[in-house]
mmCIF file of C-alpha atoms in Angstrom:
data_model
loop_
_atom_site.group_PDB
_atom_site.id
_atom_site.type_symbol
_atom_site.label_atom_id
_atom_site.label_comp_id
_atom_site.label_asym_id
_atom_site.label_seq_id
_atom_site.Cartn_x
_atom_site.Cartn_y
_atom_site.Cartn_z
ATOM 1 C CA MET A 1 0.019 -0.183 -0.122
ATOM 2 C CA THR A 2 1.257 3.268 -0.977
ATOM 3 C CA GLU A 3 2.254 5.769 2.042
ATOM 4 C CA ARG A 4 0.065 8.720 2.403
ATOM 5 C CA VAL A 5 1.190 12.259 3.837
ATOM 6 C CA VAL A 6 -1.061 14.695 5.143
ATOM 7 C CA LEU A 7 0.360 18.502 4.154
ATOM 8 C CA ALA A 8 -0.503 21.365 6.068
ATOM 9 C CA TYR A 9 -1.563 23.524 2.910
ATOM 10 C CA SER A 10 -1.842 27.396 2.550
ATOM 11 C CA GLY A 11 -1.973 27.648 -1.142
ATOM 12 C CA GLY A 12 1.243 29.671 -1.415
ATOM 13 C CA LEU A 13 4.276 28.807 -3.524
ATOM 14 C CA ASP A 14 6.129 26.724 -0.562
ATOM 15 C CA THR A 15 3.389 24.367 0.147
ATOM 16 C CA SER A 16 2.156 23.901 -3.365
ATOM 17 C CA VAL A 17 5.746 22.901 -4.307
ATOM 18 C CA ALA A 18 5.911 20.670 -1.402
ATOM 19 C CA ILE A 19 3.118 18.359 -2.693
ATOM 20 C CA GLY A 20 5.344 17.218 -5.503
ATOM 21 C CA TRP A 21 8.831 17.475 -3.516
ATOM 22 C CA ILE A 22 7.316 15.004 -0.871
ATOM 23 C CA ALA A 23 6.062 12.664 -3.517
ATOM 24 C CA GLU A 24 9.431 12.486 -5.032
ATOM 25 C CA GLU A 25 11.294 12.469 -1.918
ATOM 26 C CA THR A 26 9.499 9.748 -0.265
ATOM 27 C CA GLY A 27 7.063 8.043 -2.954
ATOM 28 C CA ALA A 28 3.985 8.751 -0.652
ATOM 29 C CA GLU A 29 0.827 10.431 -1.900
ATOM 30 C CA VAL A 30 0.222 13.497 -0.488
ATOM 31 C CA ILE A 31 -3.117 14.977 0.964
ATOM 32 C CA ALA A 32 -3.434 18.719 1.269
ATOM 33 C CA VAL A 33 -5.707 20.186 4.153
ATOM 34 C CA ALA A 34 -5.920 23.744 4.091
ATOM 35 C CA VAL A 35 -7.706 25.442 7.405
ATOM 36 C CA ASP A 36 -9.026 29.088 7.439
ATOM 37 C CA VAL A 37 -8.579 30.935 10.796
ATOM 38 C CA GLY A 38 -9.378 34.310 9.493
ATOM 39 C CA GLN A 39 -6.033 35.018 7.634
ATOM 40 C CA GLY A 40 -8.197 36.046 4.563
ATOM 41 C CA GLY A 41 -6.628 35.831 1.166
ATOM 42 C CA GLU A 42 -7.914 33.505 -1.406
ATOM 43 C CA ASP A 43 -11.226 31.670 -1.221
ATOM 44 C CA LEU A 44 -10.924 27.974 0.309
ATOM 45 C CA ASP A 45 -12.451 26.487 -3.007
ATOM 46 C CA VAL A 46 -9.720 28.157 -5.125
ATOM 47 C CA ILE A 47 -7.205 26.795 -2.625
ATOM 48 C CA ARG A 48 -8.348 23.392 -2.805
ATOM 49 C CA LYS A 49 -8.346 22.950 -6.502
ATOM 50 C CA ARG A 50 -4.864 24.379 -6.762
ATOM 51 C CA ALA A 51 -3.671 21.834 -4.279
ATOM 52 C CA LEU A 52 -5.202 18.977 -6.486
ATOM 53 C CA ALA A 53 -3.869 20.742 -9.710
ATOM 54 C CA CYS A 54 -0.263 20.490 -7.989
ATOM 55 C CA GLY A 55 -0.680 16.787 -7.594
ATOM 56 C CA ALA A 56 -2.523 16.250 -4.241
ATOM 57 C CA VAL A 57 -4.375 13.038 -4.608
ATOM 58 C CA GLU A 58 -7.040 14.818 -1.927
ATOM 59 C CA ALA A 59 -7.753 18.014 -0.902
ATOM 60 C CA GLU A 60 -9.576 19.205 1.908
ATOM 61 C CA VAL A 61 -10.443 22.591 3.378
ATOM 62 C CA ALA A 62 -12.122 23.668 6.759
ATOM 63 C CA ASP A 63 -13.709 27.080 7.815
ATOM 64 C CA ALA A 64 -12.415 27.117 11.220
ATOM 65 C CA LYS A 65 -12.905 30.524 12.142
ATOM 66 C CA GLU A 66 -15.546 30.069 14.782
ATOM 67 C CA GLU A 67 -13.635 27.034 15.970
ATOM 68 C CA PHE A 68 -10.456 29.302 16.303
ATOM 69 C CA ALA A 69 -12.305 32.184 18.344
ATOM 70 C CA ASP A 70 -14.075 30.110 20.622
ATOM 71 C CA GLU A 71 -11.803 27.241 21.402
ATOM 72 C CA TYR A 72 -8.475 28.901 21.376
ATOM 73 C CA CYS A 73 -8.703 32.977 21.413
ATOM 74 C CA LEU A 74 -11.141 32.676 23.974
ATOM 75 C CA PRO A 75 -8.988 30.828 26.546
ATOM 76 C CA ALA A 76 -6.345 33.426 25.785
ATOM 77 C CA ILE A 77 -8.687 36.194 26.263
ATOM 78 C CA ARG A 78 -9.487 34.690 29.709
ATOM 79 C CA ALA A 79 -5.910 33.913 30.714
ATOM 80 C CA ASN A 80 -4.905 37.525 29.792
ATOM 81 C CA ALA A 81 -2.309 35.994 27.717
ATOM 82 C CA LEU A 82 0.527 38.010 26.880
ATOM 83 C CA TYR A 83 4.077 36.084 26.293
ATOM 84 C CA MET A 84 6.788 38.541 27.811
ATOM 85 C CA ASP A 85 3.842 40.692 28.907
ATOM 86 C CA ARG A 86 3.211 42.051 25.465
ATOM 87 C CA TYR A 87 2.502 39.334 22.721
ATOM 88 C CA PRO A 88 -1.077 38.027 22.439
ATOM 89 C CA LEU A 89 0.099 34.650 20.859
ATOM 90 C CA VAL A 90 -1.431 35.302 17.591
ATOM 91 C CA SER A 91 0.467 32.735 15.641
ATOM 92 C CA ALA A 92 0.930 30.214 18.671
ATOM 93 C CA LEU A 93 -2.869 29.878 18.981
ATOM 94 C CA SER A 94 -3.596 29.004 15.198
ATOM 95 C CA ARG A 95 -1.226 26.569 15.441
ATOM 96 C CA PRO A 96 -3.064 23.882 17.707
ATOM 97 C CA THR A 97 -6.277 24.500 15.825
ATOM 98 C CA ILE A 98 -4.615 23.462 12.439
ATOM 99 C CA VAL A 99 -3.166 20.618 14.101
ATOM 100 C CA LYS A 100 -6.379 19.072 15.023
ATOM 101 C CA HIS A 101 -7.485 19.179 11.463
ATOM 102 C CA LEU A 102 -4.361 17.552 10.125
ATOM 103 C CA VAL A 103 -4.570 14.831 12.583
ATOM 104 C CA ALA A 104 -8.397 14.232 11.986
ATOM 105 C CA ALA A 105 -7.355 14.141 8.302
ATOM 106 C CA ALA A 106 -4.505 11.708 8.433
ATOM 107 C CA LYS A 107 -6.946 9.060 10.427
ATOM 108 C CA LYS A 108 -9.525 9.715 7.748
ATOM 109 C CA HIS A 109 -7.168 8.958 5.192
ATOM 110 C CA GLY A 110 -5.081 6.447 6.854
ATOM 111 C CA ALA A 111 -1.968 8.665 6.517
ATOM 112 C CA GLY A 112 1.071 7.741 8.575
ATOM 113 C CA ILE A 113 3.251 11.099 8.035
ATOM 114 C CA VAL A 114 2.153 14.841 8.493
ATOM 115 C CA ALA A 115 4.288 17.362 6.933
ATOM 116 C CA HIS A 116 4.300 21.288 7.360
ATOM 117 C CA GLY A 117 6.053 24.183 5.774
ATOM 118 C CA CYS A 118 8.170 25.442 8.878
ATOM 119 C CA THR A 119 11.823 26.036 8.807
ATOM 120 C CA GLY A 120 14.342 24.699 11.509
ATOM 121 C CA LYS A 121 14.772 28.136 12.997
ATOM 122 C CA GLY A 122 11.449 29.084 13.938
ATOM 123 C CA ASN A 123 8.702 28.015 16.810
ATOM 124 C CA ASP A 124 6.285 26.654 14.401
ATOM 125 C CA GLN A 125 7.782 23.528 13.711
ATOM 126 C CA VAL A 126 7.828 22.623 17.700
ATOM 127 C CA ARG A 127 4.179 23.843 17.644
ATOM 128 C CA PHE A 128 3.065 21.453 14.875
ATOM 129 C CA GLU A 129 4.821 18.610 15.939
ATOM 130 C CA ALA A 130 4.690 18.608 19.682
ATOM 131 C CA GLY A 131 0.716 19.017 19.168
ATOM 132 C CA ILE A 132 0.827 16.430 16.630
ATOM 133 C CA SER A 133 2.592 13.787 18.895
ATOM 134 C CA SER A 134 0.246 14.843 21.824
ATOM 135 C CA LEU A 135 -2.912 14.081 19.775
ATOM 136 C CA ALA A 136 -1.731 11.064 17.651
ATOM 137 C CA PRO A 137 1.841 9.777 18.901
ATOM 138 C CA GLU A 138 1.919 7.233 16.319
ATOM 139 C CA LEU A 139 2.106 9.807 13.412
ATOM 140 C CA THR A 140 5.464 11.120 12.350
ATOM 141 C CA CYS A 141 6.290 14.529 11.060
ATOM 142 C CA ILE A 142 8.031 15.777 8.068
ATOM 143 C CA ALA A 143 9.139 19.350 6.973
ATOM 144 C CA PRO A 144 10.474 19.786 3.302
ATOM 145 C CA VAL A 145 12.275 22.776 4.120
ATOM 146 C CA ARG A 146 14.332 21.836 7.181
ATOM 147 C CA ASP A 147 14.443 18.177 6.195
ATOM 148 C CA TYR A 148 14.909 18.187 2.648
ATOM 149 C CA ALA A 149 16.356 21.433 2.028
ATOM 150 C CA MET A 150 13.633 23.026 -0.120
ATOM 151 C CA THR A 151 15.020 26.509 -0.527
ATOM 152 C CA ARG A 152 12.857 29.486 -1.761
ATOM 153 C CA ASP A 153 15.273 29.139 -5.152
ATOM 154 C CA LYS A 154 14.797 25.465 -5.480
ATOM 155 C CA ALA A 155 11.095 25.709 -5.037
ATOM 156 C CA ILE A 156 10.645 28.485 -7.672
ATOM 157 C CA ALA A 157 12.900 26.102 -10.174
ATOM 158 C CA PHE A 158 10.843 23.141 -9.349
ATOM 159 C CA CYS A 159 7.546 25.128 -9.873
ATOM 160 C CA GLU A 160 8.762 26.563 -13.390
ATOM 161 C CA ASP A 161 10.112 22.990 -14.360
ATOM 162 C CA LYS A 162 6.899 21.261 -13.432
ATOM 163 C CA ASN A 163 4.750 24.043 -14.780
ATOM 164 C CA LEU A 164 2.660 24.267 -11.549
ATOM 165 C CA PRO A 165 -0.515 26.570 -11.559
ATOM 166 C CA ILE A 166 1.215 29.072 -9.075
ATOM 167 C CA ALA A 167 2.873 32.480 -9.554
ATOM 168 C CA THR A 168 6.609 32.364 -8.816
ATOM 169 C CA THR A 169 7.622 35.985 -9.264
ATOM 170 C CA LYS A 170 6.144 38.210 -6.528
ATOM 171 C CA LYS A 171 7.937 37.912 -3.234
ATOM 172 C CA SER A 172 7.053 40.080 -0.209
ATOM 173 C CA PRO A 173 10.062 41.254 1.728
ATOM 174 C CA TYR A 174 8.371 40.238 5.209
ATOM 175 C CA SER A 175 7.502 37.042 6.239
ATOM 176 C CA ILE A 176 3.609 37.438 7.303
ATOM 177 C CA ASP A 177 1.290 35.105 9.321
ATOM 178 C CA GLN A 178 -1.928 36.454 10.108
ATOM 179 C CA ASN A 179 -5.255 35.122 11.412
ATOM 180 C CA VAL A 180 -8.295 36.787 12.986
ATOM 181 C CA PHE A 181 -6.812 37.178 16.341
ATOM 182 C CA GLY A 182 -3.839 39.309 14.660
ATOM 183 C CA ARG A 183 -0.859 39.700 12.288
ATOM 184 C CA ALA A 184 2.691 38.830 12.658
ATOM 185 C CA VAL A 185 5.276 40.532 10.318
ATOM 186 C CA GLU A 186 9.172 39.567 10.359
ATOM 187 C CA THR A 187 12.413 39.483 8.091
ATOM 188 C CA GLY A 188 13.623 41.993 5.600
ATOM 189 C CA PHE A 189 15.031 45.307 6.787
ATOM 190 C CA LEU A 190 13.313 44.539 10.272
ATOM 191 C CA GLU A 191 16.027 41.997 10.933
ATOM 192 C CA ASP A 192 18.319 45.041 11.829
ATOM 193 C CA ILE A 193 16.647 46.085 15.071
ATOM 194 C CA TRP A 194 17.670 49.583 14.859
ATOM 195 C CA ASN A 195 15.441 50.055 12.020
ATOM 196 C CA ALA A 196 11.944 51.663 12.737
ATOM 197 C CA PRO A 197 9.048 49.789 11.284
ATOM 198 C CA ILE A 198 7.515 51.808 8.102
ATOM 199 C CA GLU A 199 3.703 52.474 7.489
ATOM 200 C CA ASP A 200 3.566 49.622 4.751
ATOM 201 C CA VAL A 201 4.308 47.010 7.211
ATOM 202 C CA TYR A 202 0.954 47.293 8.770
ATOM 203 C CA GLU A 203 -2.440 46.072 7.457
ATOM 204 C CA TYR A 204 -4.724 45.810 10.468
ATOM 205 C CA THR A 205 -4.055 48.931 12.021
ATOM 206 C CA SER A 206 -3.918 52.721 10.893
ATOM 207 C CA ASN A 207 -1.487 54.870 11.835
ATOM 208 C CA PRO A 208 -2.068 56.096 15.513
ATOM 209 C CA ALA A 209 -0.712 59.497 14.746
ATOM 210 C CA GLY A 210 -3.445 60.350 12.270
ATOM 211 C CA PRO A 211 -6.307 62.736 13.003
ATOM 212 C CA ARG A 212 -9.541 61.318 14.168
ATOM 213 C CA GLU A 213 -12.422 61.413 16.653
ATOM 214 C CA ALA A 214 -11.896 58.924 19.573
ATOM 215 C CA ASP A 215 -14.143 56.019 19.494
ATOM 216 C CA GLU A 216 -16.098 54.862 22.819
ATOM 217 C CA VAL A 217 -17.161 51.352 23.246
ATOM 218 C CA ILE A 218 -18.820 49.297 25.898
ATOM 219 C CA ILE A 219 -17.850 45.645 25.940
ATOM 220 C CA THR A 220 -19.910 43.002 28.025
ATOM 221 C CA PHE A 221 -18.619 40.077 29.618
ATOM 222 C CA GLN A 222 -19.994 37.048 31.112
ATOM 223 C CA GLN A 223 -17.960 34.753 33.076
ATOM 224 C CA GLY A 224 -14.805 35.935 31.258
ATOM 225 C CA VAL A 225 -16.574 35.697 27.806
ATOM 226 C CA PRO A 226 -17.284 39.065 25.629
ATOM 227 C CA VAL A 227 -21.252 38.572 24.729
ATOM 228 C CA ALA A 228 -22.056 42.244 23.660
ATOM 229 C CA ILE A 229 -20.517 45.116 22.222
ATOM 230 C CA ASP A 230 -22.361 48.633 22.724
ATOM 231 C CA GLY A 231 -25.220 46.430 24.155
ATOM 232 C CA LYS A 232 -25.520 44.263 20.783
ATOM 233 C CA PRO A 233 -24.943 40.700 21.048
ATOM 234 C CA VAL A 234 -21.993 39.152 19.716
ATOM 235 C CA THR A 235 -19.942 35.705 19.223
ATOM 236 C CA VAL A 236 -16.622 35.433 20.251
ATOM 237 C CA LEU A 237 -15.631 35.815 16.645
ATOM 238 C CA GLN A 238 -17.667 38.748 16.000
ATOM 239 C CA ALA A 239 -16.413 40.511 19.289
ATOM 240 C CA ILE A 240 -12.672 39.956 17.749
ATOM 241 C CA GLN A 241 -13.834 41.000 14.264
ATOM 242 C CA GLN A 242 -15.504 44.122 15.360
ATOM 243 C CA LEU A 243 -12.838 45.586 17.597
ATOM 244 C CA ASN A 244 -10.099 44.665 15.046
ATOM 245 C CA GLU A 245 -12.269 47.182 12.760
ATOM 246 C CA ARG A 246 -12.725 49.846 15.643
ATOM 247 C CA ALA A 247 -9.593 49.500 17.441
ATOM 248 C CA GLY A 248 -7.741 49.016 14.404
ATOM 249 C CA ALA A 249 -8.778 52.147 13.065
ATOM 250 C CA GLN A 250 -7.230 53.950 16.195
ATOM 251 C CA GLY A 251 -3.976 52.351 15.709
ATOM 252 C CA VAL A 252 -4.691 50.030 18.865
ATOM 253 C CA GLY A 253 -2.681 46.882 19.238
ATOM 254 C CA ARG A 254 0.851 47.446 17.289
ATOM 255 C CA ILE A 255 3.778 45.861 19.112
ATOM 256 C CA ASP A 256 7.502 46.265 18.226
ATOM 257 C CA MET A 257 9.614 43.946 20.220
ATOM 258 C CA VAL A 258 12.352 41.455 20.355
ATOM 259 C CA GLU A 259 11.428 38.234 21.456
ATOM 260 C CA ASP A 260 12.785 34.921 23.064
ATOM 261 C CA ARG A 261 12.179 31.981 20.604
ATOM 262 C CA LEU A 262 11.840 28.777 21.774
ATOM 263 C CA VAL A 263 14.593 27.434 19.976
ATOM 264 C CA GLY A 264 16.930 29.703 21.917
ATOM 265 C CA ILE A 265 17.435 32.810 19.726
ATOM 266 C CA LYS A 266 15.988 36.164 19.815
ATOM 267 C CA SER A 267 13.801 37.693 17.052
ATOM 268 C CA ARG A 268 12.698 41.056 16.342
ATOM 269 C CA GLU A 269 8.620 40.776 15.640
ATOM 270 C CA ILE A 270 5.872 43.421 14.501
ATOM 271 C CA TYR A 271 2.634 42.503 15.434
ATOM 272 C CA GLU A 272 -0.878 43.966 15.022
ATOM 273 C CA ALA A 273 -3.747 42.828 17.241
ATOM 274 C CA PRO A 274 -6.146 45.438 17.852
ATOM 275 C CA GLY A 275 -9.080 43.192 18.745
ATOM 276 C CA ALA A 276 -7.084 41.189 20.821
ATOM 277 C CA ILE A 277 -5.311 43.713 22.873
ATOM 278 C CA ALA A 278 -8.604 45.669 23.446
ATOM 279 C CA LEU A 279 -10.337 42.692 24.911
ATOM 280 C CA ILE A 280 -7.533 41.570 26.883
ATOM 281 C CA THR A 281 -7.228 45.095 28.222
ATOM 282 C CA ALA A 282 -11.069 45.077 29.228
ATOM 283 C CA HIS A 283 -10.856 41.527 30.623
ATOM 284 C CA GLN A 284 -7.830 42.571 32.965
ATOM 285 C CA GLU A 285 -10.023 45.599 34.231
ATOM 286 C CA LEU A 286 -13.056 43.498 34.781
ATOM 287 C CA GLU A 287 -10.824 41.077 36.926
ATOM 288 C CA ASN A 288 -9.767 43.950 38.938
ATOM 289 C CA VAL A 289 -13.059 44.643 39.836
ATOM 290 C CA THR A 290 -14.483 40.999 40.354
ATOM 291 C CA VAL A 291 -11.894 38.676 41.579
ATOM 292 C CA GLU A 292 -10.693 38.511 45.047
ATOM 293 C CA ARG A 293 -7.031 39.857 45.772
ATOM 294 C CA GLU A 294 -5.100 36.431 46.466
ATOM 295 C CA LEU A 295 -6.937 34.596 43.662
ATOM 296 C CA ALA A 296 -6.044 37.435 41.296
ATOM 297 C CA ARG A 297 -2.449 37.672 42.377
ATOM 298 C CA TYR A 298 -1.867 33.839 41.866
ATOM 299 C CA LYS A 299 -3.773 33.926 38.588
ATOM 300 C CA ARG A 300 -1.127 36.512 37.299
ATOM 301 C CA GLN A 301 1.420 33.991 37.881
ATOM 302 C CA VAL A 302 -0.738 31.201 36.147
ATOM 303 C CA GLU A 303 -1.336 33.697 33.199
ATOM 304 C CA GLN A 304 2.512 33.777 32.422
ATOM 305 C CA ARG A 305 3.082 29.978 32.809
ATOM 306 C CA TRP A 306 0.068 29.233 30.793
ATOM 307 C CA SER A 307 1.271 32.083 27.941
ATOM 308 C CA GLU A 308 4.665 30.258 28.127
ATOM 309 C CA LEU A 309 3.228 27.107 27.557
ATOM 310 C CA VAL A 310 0.992 28.089 24.539
ATOM 311 C CA TYR A 311 4.198 29.900 22.984
ATOM 312 C CA ASP A 312 6.317 26.796 23.405
ATOM 313 C CA GLY A 313 3.916 24.594 21.406
ATOM 314 C CA LEU A 314 2.343 22.550 24.502
ATOM 315 C CA TRP A 315 -1.286 23.527 24.111
ATOM 316 C CA PHE A 316 -2.170 19.945 24.587
ATOM 317 C CA SER A 317 -0.006 19.202 27.482
ATOM 318 C CA PRO A 318 -1.246 17.927 30.992
ATOM 319 C CA LEU A 319 -0.067 21.188 32.629
ATOM 320 C CA LYS A 320 -1.673 23.349 30.005
ATOM 321 C CA ARG A 321 -5.285 21.441 30.434
ATOM 322 C CA ALA A 322 -4.812 21.519 34.297
ATOM 323 C CA LEU A 323 -3.974 25.444 34.249
ATOM 324 C CA ASP A 324 -7.125 25.627 32.165
ATOM 325 C CA GLY A 325 -9.179 24.438 34.986
ATOM 326 C CA PHE A 326 -7.749 27.026 37.298
ATOM 327 C CA ILE A 327 -8.604 29.890 34.570
ATOM 328 C CA ASN A 328 -12.142 28.770 34.117
ATOM 329 C CA GLU A 329 -12.579 28.688 37.641
ATOM 330 C CA ALA A 330 -11.182 32.248 38.410
ATOM 331 C CA ASN A 331 -13.542 33.732 35.556
ATOM 332 C CA GLU A 332 -16.823 32.606 37.505
ATOM 333 C CA HIS A 333 -17.570 36.027 38.481
ATOM 334 C CA VAL A 334 -15.842 38.035 35.667
ATOM 335 C CA SER A 335 -19.223 39.511 34.354
ATOM 336 C CA GLY A 336 -20.301 43.064 33.770
ATOM 337 C CA ASP A 337 -19.507 46.043 31.352
ATOM 338 C CA ILE A 338 -16.154 47.748 30.499
ATOM 339 C CA ARG A 339 -16.079 51.115 28.932
ATOM 340 C CA MET A 340 -13.123 51.971 26.982
ATOM 341 C CA THR A 341 -11.954 54.883 24.791
ATOM 342 C CA LEU A 342 -10.080 53.856 21.588
ATOM 343 C CA HIS A 343 -7.879 56.652 20.558
ATOM 344 C CA GLY A 344 -4.270 57.431 19.439
ATOM 345 C CA GLY A 345 -3.126 53.787 19.293
ATOM 346 C CA ARG A 346 -4.305 53.089 22.970
ATOM 347 C CA ALA A 347 -7.412 51.328 24.623
ATOM 348 C CA VAL A 348 -7.925 53.295 27.723
ATOM 349 C CA VAL A 349 -10.593 51.984 30.149
ATOM 350 C CA THR A 350 -12.890 54.635 31.480
ATOM 351 C CA GLY A 351 -15.811 52.929 33.191
ATOM 352 C CA ARG A 352 -16.514 49.745 35.189
ATOM 353 C CA ARG A 353 -19.706 47.996 36.380
ATOM 354 C CA SER A 354 -20.664 44.703 37.590
ATOM 355 C CA GLN A 355 -23.009 42.879 39.625
ATOM 356 C CA SER A 356 -20.506 40.701 40.898
ATOM 357 C CA SER A 357 -18.296 43.717 41.820
ATOM 358 C CA LEU A 358 -16.034 43.771 45.120
ATOM 359 C CA TYR A 359 -15.530 47.284 44.977
ATOM 360 C CA ASP A 360 -17.594 48.742 47.791
ATOM 361 C CA PHE A 361 -18.042 52.587 47.736
ATOM 362 C CA ASN A 362 -18.929 52.963 51.229
ATOM 363 C CA LEU A 363 -15.742 51.255 52.230
ATOM 364 C CA ALA A 364 -13.522 52.992 49.659
ATOM 365 C CA THR A 365 -14.817 56.680 50.105
ATOM 366 C CA TYR A 366 -13.241 59.135 52.044
ATOM 367 C CA ASP A 367 -16.234 61.230 52.514
ATOM 368 C CA THR A 368 -19.424 61.082 54.706
ATOM 369 C CA GLY A 369 -20.722 57.609 54.910
ATOM 370 C CA ASP A 370 -17.491 55.853 55.263
ATOM 371 C CA THR A 371 -17.972 52.604 56.815
ATOM 372 C CA PHE A 372 -14.326 51.450 57.235
ATOM 373 C CA ASP A 373 -13.257 51.095 60.787
ATOM 374 C CA GLN A 374 -10.008 52.970 60.688
ATOM 375 C CA SER A 375 -9.425 52.059 64.533
ATOM 376 C CA LEU A 376 -8.624 48.736 63.454
ATOM 377 C CA SER A 377 -5.806 49.714 61.209
ATOM 378 C CA LYS A 378 -3.515 50.279 64.042
ATOM 379 C CA GLY A 379 -3.371 46.857 65.697
ATOM 380 C CA PHE A 380 -3.383 45.204 61.903
ATOM 381 C CA ILE A 381 -0.161 47.206 61.123
ATOM 382 C CA GLU A 382 1.440 46.230 64.351
ATOM 383 C CA LEU A 383 0.638 42.482 63.623
ATOM 384 C CA PHE A 384 1.533 42.611 60.028
ATOM 385 C CA GLY A 385 4.952 44.237 60.582
ATOM 386 C CA MET A 386 5.593 41.897 63.481
ATOM 387 C CA SER A 387 7.961 39.599 61.881
ATOM 388 C CA SER A 388 9.871 42.013 60.008
ATOM 389 C CA LYS A 389 10.151 44.269 63.423
ATOM 390 C CA ILE A 390 11.516 41.019 65.255
ATOM 391 C CA ALA A 391 14.202 40.227 62.327
ATOM 392 C CA ALA A 392 15.099 43.991 62.368
ATOM 393 C CA LYS A 393 15.991 44.118 66.199
ATOM 394 C CA ARG A 394 17.917 41.008 65.776
ATOM 395 C CA ASP A 395 20.133 42.371 62.722
ATOM 396 C CA LEU A 396 20.560 45.807 64.480
ATOM 397 C CA ALA A 397 21.992 43.833 67.624
ATOM 398 C CA GLN A 398 24.616 42.108 65.797
#
């Protein structure tokens, strides 16, 4: 029986060439699988037909935008997930979504190998392969660019030699990955970390310095889930899409950072994630109102570890699943409204209200009606500082 390989297919030059390249290198039949996570671009049916024209024996396409938003972006919002306190895991979240579809296709078509188009220097190779091995340990993985030296020059020559139905001339100076949760841009002149990004790098966001009226928005959450914008019900996908448009128009969500890759190198990355940043900012503030202090303090530690696990490709790991349980519990009372002003590249919270609020006006006020018993504070301070006071006496006596 002929071996079968499931290929993560984008419709671009590299993965189109990979179909024939893998067939020649391995003698296997190739099944192409394209997954729509809101990256835009060509119609899925056009991509499917191209895969078949390039030699795939089967081609599957999946509209996974709702699945991506509900099962991957939403947990990140509830976790306030920001790798290195800045990056909302745009690419890292899409990989396990794609992995699930690749594994399902491999089982459906009796394939023993899964292939992807990642290089040997990036994080995505780990995200694909660690995810695949967690869901289907019996599958093996190959990467033509990494394993078979499929350089771009060789890919173009292969494409022209085989007369494949894909353009080979236009090449962006950047490496771009995008989905509904955001957009990542790297390489080209950006590899010199002294070079400032120019406006043509950006697509999801307008120049924040441009003159425009501010945009006020109210985001409603139920147990950490965005359920309405300005009082109108939305799905998670719709919340992200609407805020991509509105926050993006105000230049919100631009990130320029040097990040620590899993493979041990530092990489300069430009991100645009207007909807993600607006939603995480709003969710963080609603937690400030509704989550008890010790739980909130501990959750911040969990958020950092959760973000690192997802960035490192361990979405399906036991620790990630266990932390999901904690995050779900911590979001039980995160319900209410957050009012934000979107303007000048910033999403600024200006109002909060919640039936689950722990904010007590009568305890907080300094005016008449104050119910806080200040006479208790003197004894509290004495006990709170006791251990430090005893240690200080000892240290001064030495």
